[in-house]
Tab-separated table of C-alpha atoms in Angstrom:
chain	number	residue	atom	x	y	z
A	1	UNK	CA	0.000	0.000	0.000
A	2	UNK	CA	1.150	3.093	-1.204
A	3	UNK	CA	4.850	1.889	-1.107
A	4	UNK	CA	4.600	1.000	2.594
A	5	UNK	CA	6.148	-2.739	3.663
A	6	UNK	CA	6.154	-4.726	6.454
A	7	UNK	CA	6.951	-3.449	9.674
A	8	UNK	CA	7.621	-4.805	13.238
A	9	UNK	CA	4.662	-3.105	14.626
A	10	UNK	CA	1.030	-1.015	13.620
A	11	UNK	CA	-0.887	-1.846	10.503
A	12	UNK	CA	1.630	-2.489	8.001
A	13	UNK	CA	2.330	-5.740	10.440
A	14	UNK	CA	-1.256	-6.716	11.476
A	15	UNK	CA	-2.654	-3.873	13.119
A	16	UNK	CA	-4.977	-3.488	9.460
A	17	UNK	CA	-7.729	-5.970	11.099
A	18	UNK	CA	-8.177	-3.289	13.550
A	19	UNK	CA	-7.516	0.001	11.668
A	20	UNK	CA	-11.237	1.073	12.793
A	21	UNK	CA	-10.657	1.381	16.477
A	22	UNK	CA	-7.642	4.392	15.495
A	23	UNK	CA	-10.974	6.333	14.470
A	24	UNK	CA	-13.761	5.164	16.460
A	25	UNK	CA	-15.150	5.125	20.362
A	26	UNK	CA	-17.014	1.756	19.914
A	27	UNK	CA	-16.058	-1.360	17.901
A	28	UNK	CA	-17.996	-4.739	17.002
A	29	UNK	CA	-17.942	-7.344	20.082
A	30	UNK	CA	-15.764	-4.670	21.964
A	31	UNK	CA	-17.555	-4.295	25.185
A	32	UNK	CA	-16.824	-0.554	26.322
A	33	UNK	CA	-15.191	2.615	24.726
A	34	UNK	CA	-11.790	2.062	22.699
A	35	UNK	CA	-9.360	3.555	24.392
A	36	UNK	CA	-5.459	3.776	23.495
A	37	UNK	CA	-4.262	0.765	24.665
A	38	UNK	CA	-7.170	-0.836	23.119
A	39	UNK	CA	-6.532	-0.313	19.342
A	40	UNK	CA	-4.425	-3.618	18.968
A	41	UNK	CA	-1.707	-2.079	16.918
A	42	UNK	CA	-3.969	0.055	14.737
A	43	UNK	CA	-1.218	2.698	14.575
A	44	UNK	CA	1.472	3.408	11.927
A	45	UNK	CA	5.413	2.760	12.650
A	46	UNK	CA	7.440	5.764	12.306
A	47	UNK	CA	8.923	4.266	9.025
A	48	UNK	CA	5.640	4.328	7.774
A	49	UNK	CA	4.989	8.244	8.982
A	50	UNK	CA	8.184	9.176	7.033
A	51	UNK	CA	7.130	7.503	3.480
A	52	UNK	CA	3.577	8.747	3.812
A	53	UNK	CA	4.889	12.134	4.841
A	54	UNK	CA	6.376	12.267	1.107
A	55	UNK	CA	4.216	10.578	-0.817
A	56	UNK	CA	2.835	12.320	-3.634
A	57	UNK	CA	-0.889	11.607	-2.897
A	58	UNK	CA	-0.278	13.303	0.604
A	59	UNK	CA	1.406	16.080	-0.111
A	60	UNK	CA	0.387	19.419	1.640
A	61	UNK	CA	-0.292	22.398	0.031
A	62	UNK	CA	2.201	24.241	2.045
A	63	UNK	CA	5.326	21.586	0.762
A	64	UNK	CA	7.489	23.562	-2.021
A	65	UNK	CA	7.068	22.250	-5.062
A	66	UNK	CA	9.467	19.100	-6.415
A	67	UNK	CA	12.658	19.561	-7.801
A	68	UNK	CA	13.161	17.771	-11.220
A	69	UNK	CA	15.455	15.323	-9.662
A	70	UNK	CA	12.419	14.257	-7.188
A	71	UNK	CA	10.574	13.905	-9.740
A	72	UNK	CA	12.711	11.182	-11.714
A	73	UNK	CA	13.025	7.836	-10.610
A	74	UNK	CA	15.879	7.305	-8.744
A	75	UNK	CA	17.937	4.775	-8.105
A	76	UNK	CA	20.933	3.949	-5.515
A	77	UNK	CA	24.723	4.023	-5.714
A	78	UNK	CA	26.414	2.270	-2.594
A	79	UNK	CA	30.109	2.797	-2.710
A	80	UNK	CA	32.684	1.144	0.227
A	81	UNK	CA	34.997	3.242	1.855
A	82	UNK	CA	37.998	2.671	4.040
A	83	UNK	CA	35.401	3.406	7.121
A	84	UNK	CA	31.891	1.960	6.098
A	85	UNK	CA	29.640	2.933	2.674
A	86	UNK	CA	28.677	6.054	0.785
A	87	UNK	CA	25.445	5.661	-0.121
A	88	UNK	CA	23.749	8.052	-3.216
A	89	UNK	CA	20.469	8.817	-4.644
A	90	UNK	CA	19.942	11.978	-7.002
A	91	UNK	CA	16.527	11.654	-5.542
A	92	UNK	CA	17.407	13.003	-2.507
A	93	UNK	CA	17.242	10.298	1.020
A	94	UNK	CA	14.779	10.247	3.241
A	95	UNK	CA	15.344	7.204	5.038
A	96	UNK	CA	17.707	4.703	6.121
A	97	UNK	CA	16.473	1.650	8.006
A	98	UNK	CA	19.342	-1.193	9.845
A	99	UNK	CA	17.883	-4.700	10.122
A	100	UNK	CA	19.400	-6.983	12.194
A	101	UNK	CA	19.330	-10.820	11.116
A	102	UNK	CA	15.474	-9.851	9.934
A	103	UNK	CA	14.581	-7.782	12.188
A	104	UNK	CA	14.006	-4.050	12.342
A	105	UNK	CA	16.176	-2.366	15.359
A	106	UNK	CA	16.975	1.137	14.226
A	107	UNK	CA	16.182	4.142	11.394
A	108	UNK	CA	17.638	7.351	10.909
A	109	UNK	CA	15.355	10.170	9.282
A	110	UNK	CA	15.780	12.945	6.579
A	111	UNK	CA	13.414	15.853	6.549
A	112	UNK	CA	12.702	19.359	6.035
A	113	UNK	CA	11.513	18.785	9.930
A	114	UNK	CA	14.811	17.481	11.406
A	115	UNK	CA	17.598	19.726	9.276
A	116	UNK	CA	17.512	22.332	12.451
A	117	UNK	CA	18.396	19.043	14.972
A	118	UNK	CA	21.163	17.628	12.636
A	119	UNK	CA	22.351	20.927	11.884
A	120	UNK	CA	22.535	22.090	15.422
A	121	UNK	CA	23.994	18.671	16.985
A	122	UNK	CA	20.919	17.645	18.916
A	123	UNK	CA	20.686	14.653	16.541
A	124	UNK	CA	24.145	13.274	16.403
A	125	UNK	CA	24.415	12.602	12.626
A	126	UNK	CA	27.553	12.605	10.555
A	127	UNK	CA	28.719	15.557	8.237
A	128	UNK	CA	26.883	14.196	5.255
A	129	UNK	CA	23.726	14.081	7.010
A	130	UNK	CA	23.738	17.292	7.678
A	131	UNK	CA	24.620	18.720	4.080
A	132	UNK	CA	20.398	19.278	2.870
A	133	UNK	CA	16.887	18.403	3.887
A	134	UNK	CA	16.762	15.414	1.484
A	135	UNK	CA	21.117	14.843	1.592
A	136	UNK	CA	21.971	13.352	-1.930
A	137	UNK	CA	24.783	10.998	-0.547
A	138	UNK	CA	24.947	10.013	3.307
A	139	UNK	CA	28.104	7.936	4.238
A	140	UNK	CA	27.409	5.143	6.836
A	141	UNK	CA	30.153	4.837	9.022
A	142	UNK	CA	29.509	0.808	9.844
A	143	UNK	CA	30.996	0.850	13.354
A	144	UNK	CA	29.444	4.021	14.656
A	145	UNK	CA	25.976	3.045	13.495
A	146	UNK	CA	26.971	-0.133	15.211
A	147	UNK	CA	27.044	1.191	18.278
A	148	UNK	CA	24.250	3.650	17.861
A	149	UNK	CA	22.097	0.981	17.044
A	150	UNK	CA	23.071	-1.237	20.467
A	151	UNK	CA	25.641	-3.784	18.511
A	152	UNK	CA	25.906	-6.570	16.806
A	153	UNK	CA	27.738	-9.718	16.543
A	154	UNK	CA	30.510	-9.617	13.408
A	155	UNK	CA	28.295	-12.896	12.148
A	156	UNK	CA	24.859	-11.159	12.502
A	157	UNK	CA	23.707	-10.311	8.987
A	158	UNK	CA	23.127	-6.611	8.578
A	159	UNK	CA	20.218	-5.276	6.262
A	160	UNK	CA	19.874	-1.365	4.886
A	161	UNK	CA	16.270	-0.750	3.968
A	162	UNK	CA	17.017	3.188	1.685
A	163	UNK	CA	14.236	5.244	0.502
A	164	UNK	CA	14.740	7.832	-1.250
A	165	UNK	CA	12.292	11.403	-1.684
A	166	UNK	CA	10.625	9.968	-4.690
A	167	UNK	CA	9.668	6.983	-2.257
A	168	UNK	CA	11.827	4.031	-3.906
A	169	UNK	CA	12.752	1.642	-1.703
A	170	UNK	CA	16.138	-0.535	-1.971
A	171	UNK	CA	16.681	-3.133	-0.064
A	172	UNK	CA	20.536	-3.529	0.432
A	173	UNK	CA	20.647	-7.434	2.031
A	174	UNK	CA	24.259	-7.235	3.259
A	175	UNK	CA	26.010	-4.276	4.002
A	176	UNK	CA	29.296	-6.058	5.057
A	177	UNK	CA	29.546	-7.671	1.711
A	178	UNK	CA	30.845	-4.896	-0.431
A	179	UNK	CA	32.985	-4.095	2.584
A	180	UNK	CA	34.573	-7.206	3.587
A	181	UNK	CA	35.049	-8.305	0.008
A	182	UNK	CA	38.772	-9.341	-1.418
A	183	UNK	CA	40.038	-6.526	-2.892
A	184	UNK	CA	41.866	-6.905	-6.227
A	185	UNK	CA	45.362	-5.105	-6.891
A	186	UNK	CA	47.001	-3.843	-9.870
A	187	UNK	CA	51.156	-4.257	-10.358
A	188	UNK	CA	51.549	-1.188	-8.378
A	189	UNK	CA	50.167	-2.308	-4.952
A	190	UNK	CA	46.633	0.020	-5.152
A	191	UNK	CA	43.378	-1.791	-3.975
A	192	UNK	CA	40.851	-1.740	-6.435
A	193	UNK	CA	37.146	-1.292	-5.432
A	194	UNK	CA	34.469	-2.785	-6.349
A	195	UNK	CA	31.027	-0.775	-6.151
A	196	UNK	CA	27.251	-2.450	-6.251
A	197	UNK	CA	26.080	-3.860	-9.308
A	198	UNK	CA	23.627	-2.104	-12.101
A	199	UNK	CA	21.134	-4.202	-13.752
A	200	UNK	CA	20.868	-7.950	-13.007
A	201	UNK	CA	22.844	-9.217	-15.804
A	202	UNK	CA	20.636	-12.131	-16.042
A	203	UNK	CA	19.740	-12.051	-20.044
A	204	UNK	CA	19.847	-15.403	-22.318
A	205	UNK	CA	23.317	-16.132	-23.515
A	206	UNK	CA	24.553	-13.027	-21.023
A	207	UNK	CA	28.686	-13.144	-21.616
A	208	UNK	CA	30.908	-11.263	-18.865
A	209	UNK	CA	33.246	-8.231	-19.766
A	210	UNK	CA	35.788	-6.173	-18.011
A	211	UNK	CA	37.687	-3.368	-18.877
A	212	UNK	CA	40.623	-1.978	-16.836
A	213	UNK	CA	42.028	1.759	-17.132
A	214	UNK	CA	42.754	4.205	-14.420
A	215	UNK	CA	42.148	7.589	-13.614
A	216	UNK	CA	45.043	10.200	-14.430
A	217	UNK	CA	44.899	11.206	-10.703
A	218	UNK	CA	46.154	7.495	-9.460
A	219	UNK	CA	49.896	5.971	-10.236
A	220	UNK	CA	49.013	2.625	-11.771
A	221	UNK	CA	49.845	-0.189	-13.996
A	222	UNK	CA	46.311	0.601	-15.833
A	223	UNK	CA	46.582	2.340	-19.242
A	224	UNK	CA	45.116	5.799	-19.066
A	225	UNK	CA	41.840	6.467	-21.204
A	226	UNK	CA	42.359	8.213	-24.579
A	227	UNK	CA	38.596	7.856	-25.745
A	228	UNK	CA	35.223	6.061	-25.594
A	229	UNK	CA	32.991	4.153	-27.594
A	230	UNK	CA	29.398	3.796	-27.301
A	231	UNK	CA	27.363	1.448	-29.640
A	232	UNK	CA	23.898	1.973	-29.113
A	233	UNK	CA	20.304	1.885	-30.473
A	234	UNK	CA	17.177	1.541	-28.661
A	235	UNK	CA	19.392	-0.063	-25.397
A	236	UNK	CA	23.200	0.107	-25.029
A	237	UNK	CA	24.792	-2.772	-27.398
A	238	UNK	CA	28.210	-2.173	-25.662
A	239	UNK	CA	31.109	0.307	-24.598
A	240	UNK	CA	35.030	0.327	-26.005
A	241	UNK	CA	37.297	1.849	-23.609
A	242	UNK	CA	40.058	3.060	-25.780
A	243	UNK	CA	43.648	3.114	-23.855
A	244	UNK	CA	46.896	5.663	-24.792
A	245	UNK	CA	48.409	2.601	-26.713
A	246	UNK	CA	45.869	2.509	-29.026
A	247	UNK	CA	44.247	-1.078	-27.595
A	248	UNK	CA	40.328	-1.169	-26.903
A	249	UNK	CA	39.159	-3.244	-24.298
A	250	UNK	CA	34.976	-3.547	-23.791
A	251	UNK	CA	32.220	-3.960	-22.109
A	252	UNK	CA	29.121	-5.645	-24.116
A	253	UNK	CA	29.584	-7.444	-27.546
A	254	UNK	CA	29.181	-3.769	-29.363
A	255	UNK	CA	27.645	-6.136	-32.741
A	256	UNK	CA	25.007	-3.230	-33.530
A	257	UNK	CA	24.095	0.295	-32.786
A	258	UNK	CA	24.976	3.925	-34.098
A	259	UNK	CA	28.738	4.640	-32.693
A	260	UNK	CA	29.516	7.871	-30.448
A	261	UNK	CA	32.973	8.679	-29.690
A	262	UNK	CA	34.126	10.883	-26.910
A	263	UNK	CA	37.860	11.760	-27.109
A	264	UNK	CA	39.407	11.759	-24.028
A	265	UNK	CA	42.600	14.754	-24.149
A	266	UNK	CA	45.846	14.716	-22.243
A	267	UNK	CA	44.939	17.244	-19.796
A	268	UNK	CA	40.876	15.608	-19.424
A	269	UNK	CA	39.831	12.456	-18.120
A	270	UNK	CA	36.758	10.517	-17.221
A	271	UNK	CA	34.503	12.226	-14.669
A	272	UNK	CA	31.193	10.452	-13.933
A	273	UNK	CA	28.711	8.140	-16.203
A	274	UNK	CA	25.307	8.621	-15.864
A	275	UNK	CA	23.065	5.561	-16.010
A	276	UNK	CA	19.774	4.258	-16.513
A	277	UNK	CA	18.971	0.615	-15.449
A	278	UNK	CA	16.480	-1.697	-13.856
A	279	UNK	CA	16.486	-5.569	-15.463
A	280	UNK	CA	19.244	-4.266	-18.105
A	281	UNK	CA	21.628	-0.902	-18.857
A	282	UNK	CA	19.010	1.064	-20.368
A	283	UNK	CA	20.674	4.076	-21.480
A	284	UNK	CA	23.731	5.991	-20.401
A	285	UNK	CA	25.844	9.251	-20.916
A	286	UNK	CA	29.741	9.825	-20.389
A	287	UNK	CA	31.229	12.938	-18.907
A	288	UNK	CA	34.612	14.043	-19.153
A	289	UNK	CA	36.411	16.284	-16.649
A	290	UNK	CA	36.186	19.110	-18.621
A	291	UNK	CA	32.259	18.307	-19.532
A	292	UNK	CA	32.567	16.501	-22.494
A	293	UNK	CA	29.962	14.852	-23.149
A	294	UNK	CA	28.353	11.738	-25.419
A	295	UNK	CA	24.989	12.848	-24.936
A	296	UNK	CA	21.878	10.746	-23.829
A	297	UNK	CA	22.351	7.054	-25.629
A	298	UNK	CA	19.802	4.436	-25.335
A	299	UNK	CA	16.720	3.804	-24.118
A	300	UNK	CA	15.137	5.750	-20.450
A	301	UNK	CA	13.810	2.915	-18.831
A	302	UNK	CA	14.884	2.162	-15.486
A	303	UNK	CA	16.113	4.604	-12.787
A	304	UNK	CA	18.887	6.826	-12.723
A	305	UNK	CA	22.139	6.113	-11.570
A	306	UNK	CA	25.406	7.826	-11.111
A	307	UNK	CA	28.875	5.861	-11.262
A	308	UNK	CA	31.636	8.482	-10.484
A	309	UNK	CA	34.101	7.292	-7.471
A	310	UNK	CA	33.941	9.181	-4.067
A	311	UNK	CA	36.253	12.070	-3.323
A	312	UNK	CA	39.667	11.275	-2.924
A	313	UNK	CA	39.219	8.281	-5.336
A	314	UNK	CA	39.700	7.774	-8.939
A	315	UNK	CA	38.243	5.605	-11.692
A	316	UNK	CA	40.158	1.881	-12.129
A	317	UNK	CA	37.979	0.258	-14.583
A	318	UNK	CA	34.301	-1.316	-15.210
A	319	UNK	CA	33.148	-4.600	-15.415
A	320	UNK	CA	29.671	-6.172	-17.017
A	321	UNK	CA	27.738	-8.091	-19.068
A	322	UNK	CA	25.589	-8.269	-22.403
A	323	UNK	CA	23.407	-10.091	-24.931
A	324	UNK	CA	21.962	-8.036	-27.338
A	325	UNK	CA	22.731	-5.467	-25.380
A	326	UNK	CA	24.391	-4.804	-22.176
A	327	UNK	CA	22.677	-6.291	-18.852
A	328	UNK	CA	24.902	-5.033	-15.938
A	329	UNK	CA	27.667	-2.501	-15.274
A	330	UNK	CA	29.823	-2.370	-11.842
A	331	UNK	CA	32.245	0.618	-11.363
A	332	UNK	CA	35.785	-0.104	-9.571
A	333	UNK	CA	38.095	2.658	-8.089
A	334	UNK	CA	40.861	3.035	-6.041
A	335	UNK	CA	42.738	5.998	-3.869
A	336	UNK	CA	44.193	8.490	-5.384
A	337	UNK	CA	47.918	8.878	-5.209
């Protein structure tokens, strides 16, 4: 209903078979007035107060009007960091919810309401948190939210329930397993990291692709970028990295589709790819550094996604997969050096 899951307690658990009593003195083989204590979990959970509260059917007329990126359908980046995740929505976040082996135990909020508290340190949030009404990234330091959520044991499986201002909902089943995750290295010693995953790559006859580069910012054993590739038609059909040697490396099979190039200078470099993806890669755009830019390609389908690594860290490659046309896309980075 309107978004709204289950939740531990009120009528989004069971308290629905006795939503009446919320509204009325008397109820059917009740003997007495309903009081309070009486309405048998007829109430809403505070998660559910903070989706309604932004819903668009119960918006109030004194709520400024949406911004074009609450408007869109947004989707969520979760990036690992040395201390926890970075987690992004162009939507704007309004919630974050911490499940403990299945079962609810703590939330943290994001309105117009609460700015004043975050802002003024009354509610201790981190600096992120305390950047907008509806922050656009929010970094979740594991170990502090740990503790600010009454522990848990290192083999307790952690859950992050993210909604964002246009009411998505993400569930994120394990948020140690980005974290604790092997790290690959290239031949000069940097750890490469691996963000979430893009589209389900899940397509008939789906074949796996990686392509390795790194950002001009990082001293690696990666060729730098000269220049990319996009083949594309109604979806993506696949992406050519091109490397300062000359040599392409790619992500998709790239059999069909009008080809864009963006050239990629000595003193420019990759900034930030903008994608579009729900079952596949829908559609995408590449940015330069300098705002070069392919233009929209493919298909708008799906929500919107942004891969560009976290400050302080540079680009180190993308892996995927594709049939016709690409089905996934993961974004790695490393530090910069």
């Amino acid at each position: 209903m309107l978004t709204l899951s289950h939740t531990p307690t009120g009528i989004m658990l069971r308290g629905f078979n006795d939503y009446n009593r919320t509204f009325m003195a008397r109820s059917p083989n009740w003997d007495g007035p309903v009081r309070q204590r009486d309405e048998a979990g007829a109430h809403w959970h505070r998660t559910d107060i903070i989706r309604l509260r932004h819903h668009p059917c119960l918006r109030l007329p004194s709520d400024p009007p949406l911004q074009p990126n609450e408007l869109d359908e947004g989707g969520f980046d979760i990036l690992p960091l040395d201390a926890g995740l970075q987690i992004q929505s162009e939507n704007g976040i309004t919630l974050i919810e911490v499940w403990v082996n299945g079962r609810y135990r703590i939330h943290r909020e994001y309105t117009a309401e609460n700015l004043e508290q975050r802002r003024n340190g009354s509610l201790p949030v981190g600096q992120s948190e305390k950047a907008a009404d509806f922050p656009l990234m929010v970094v979740v330091d594991l170990e502090k939210w740990r503790s600010w959520a009454g522990g848990w044991e290192d083999s307790d499986k952690i859950e992050l329930v993210l909604t964002s201002r246009g009411t998505s909902t993400f569930n994120f089943e394990d948020a140690y397993a980005l974290v604790r995750q092997p790290h690959e290295r290239d031949n000069s010693g940097n750890a490469v990291i691996k963000a979430n995953q893009l589209g389900q790559g899940a397509m008939k006859d789906s074949q796996k692709f990686s392509a390795r580069f790194s950002a001009k910012s990082i001293r690696s054993s990666f060729p730098k970028l000269r220049a990319v590739e996009i083949h594309s038609g109604s979806f993506i059909d696949g992406v050519k990295f091109v490397m300062e040697d000359g040599s392409k490396q790619q992500i998709g099979k790239c059999l069909g589709g009008n080809l864009t190039v963006v050239p990629i200078e000595l003193d420019d470099d990759l900034d930030h790819i903008v994608v579009r993806s729900g079952w596949w890669i829908d559609g995408l755009e590449v940015v330069t550094a300098k705002g070069r830019s392919s233009g929209w390609k493919g298909g708008n389908g799906g929500s919107k996604h942004v891969l560009k690594p976290p400050a302080g860290y540079g680009w180190m490659g993308l892996s995927g997969s594709g049939a016709g046309w690409l089905d996934s896309l993961t974004m790695f980075y490393s530090k910069c050096t």
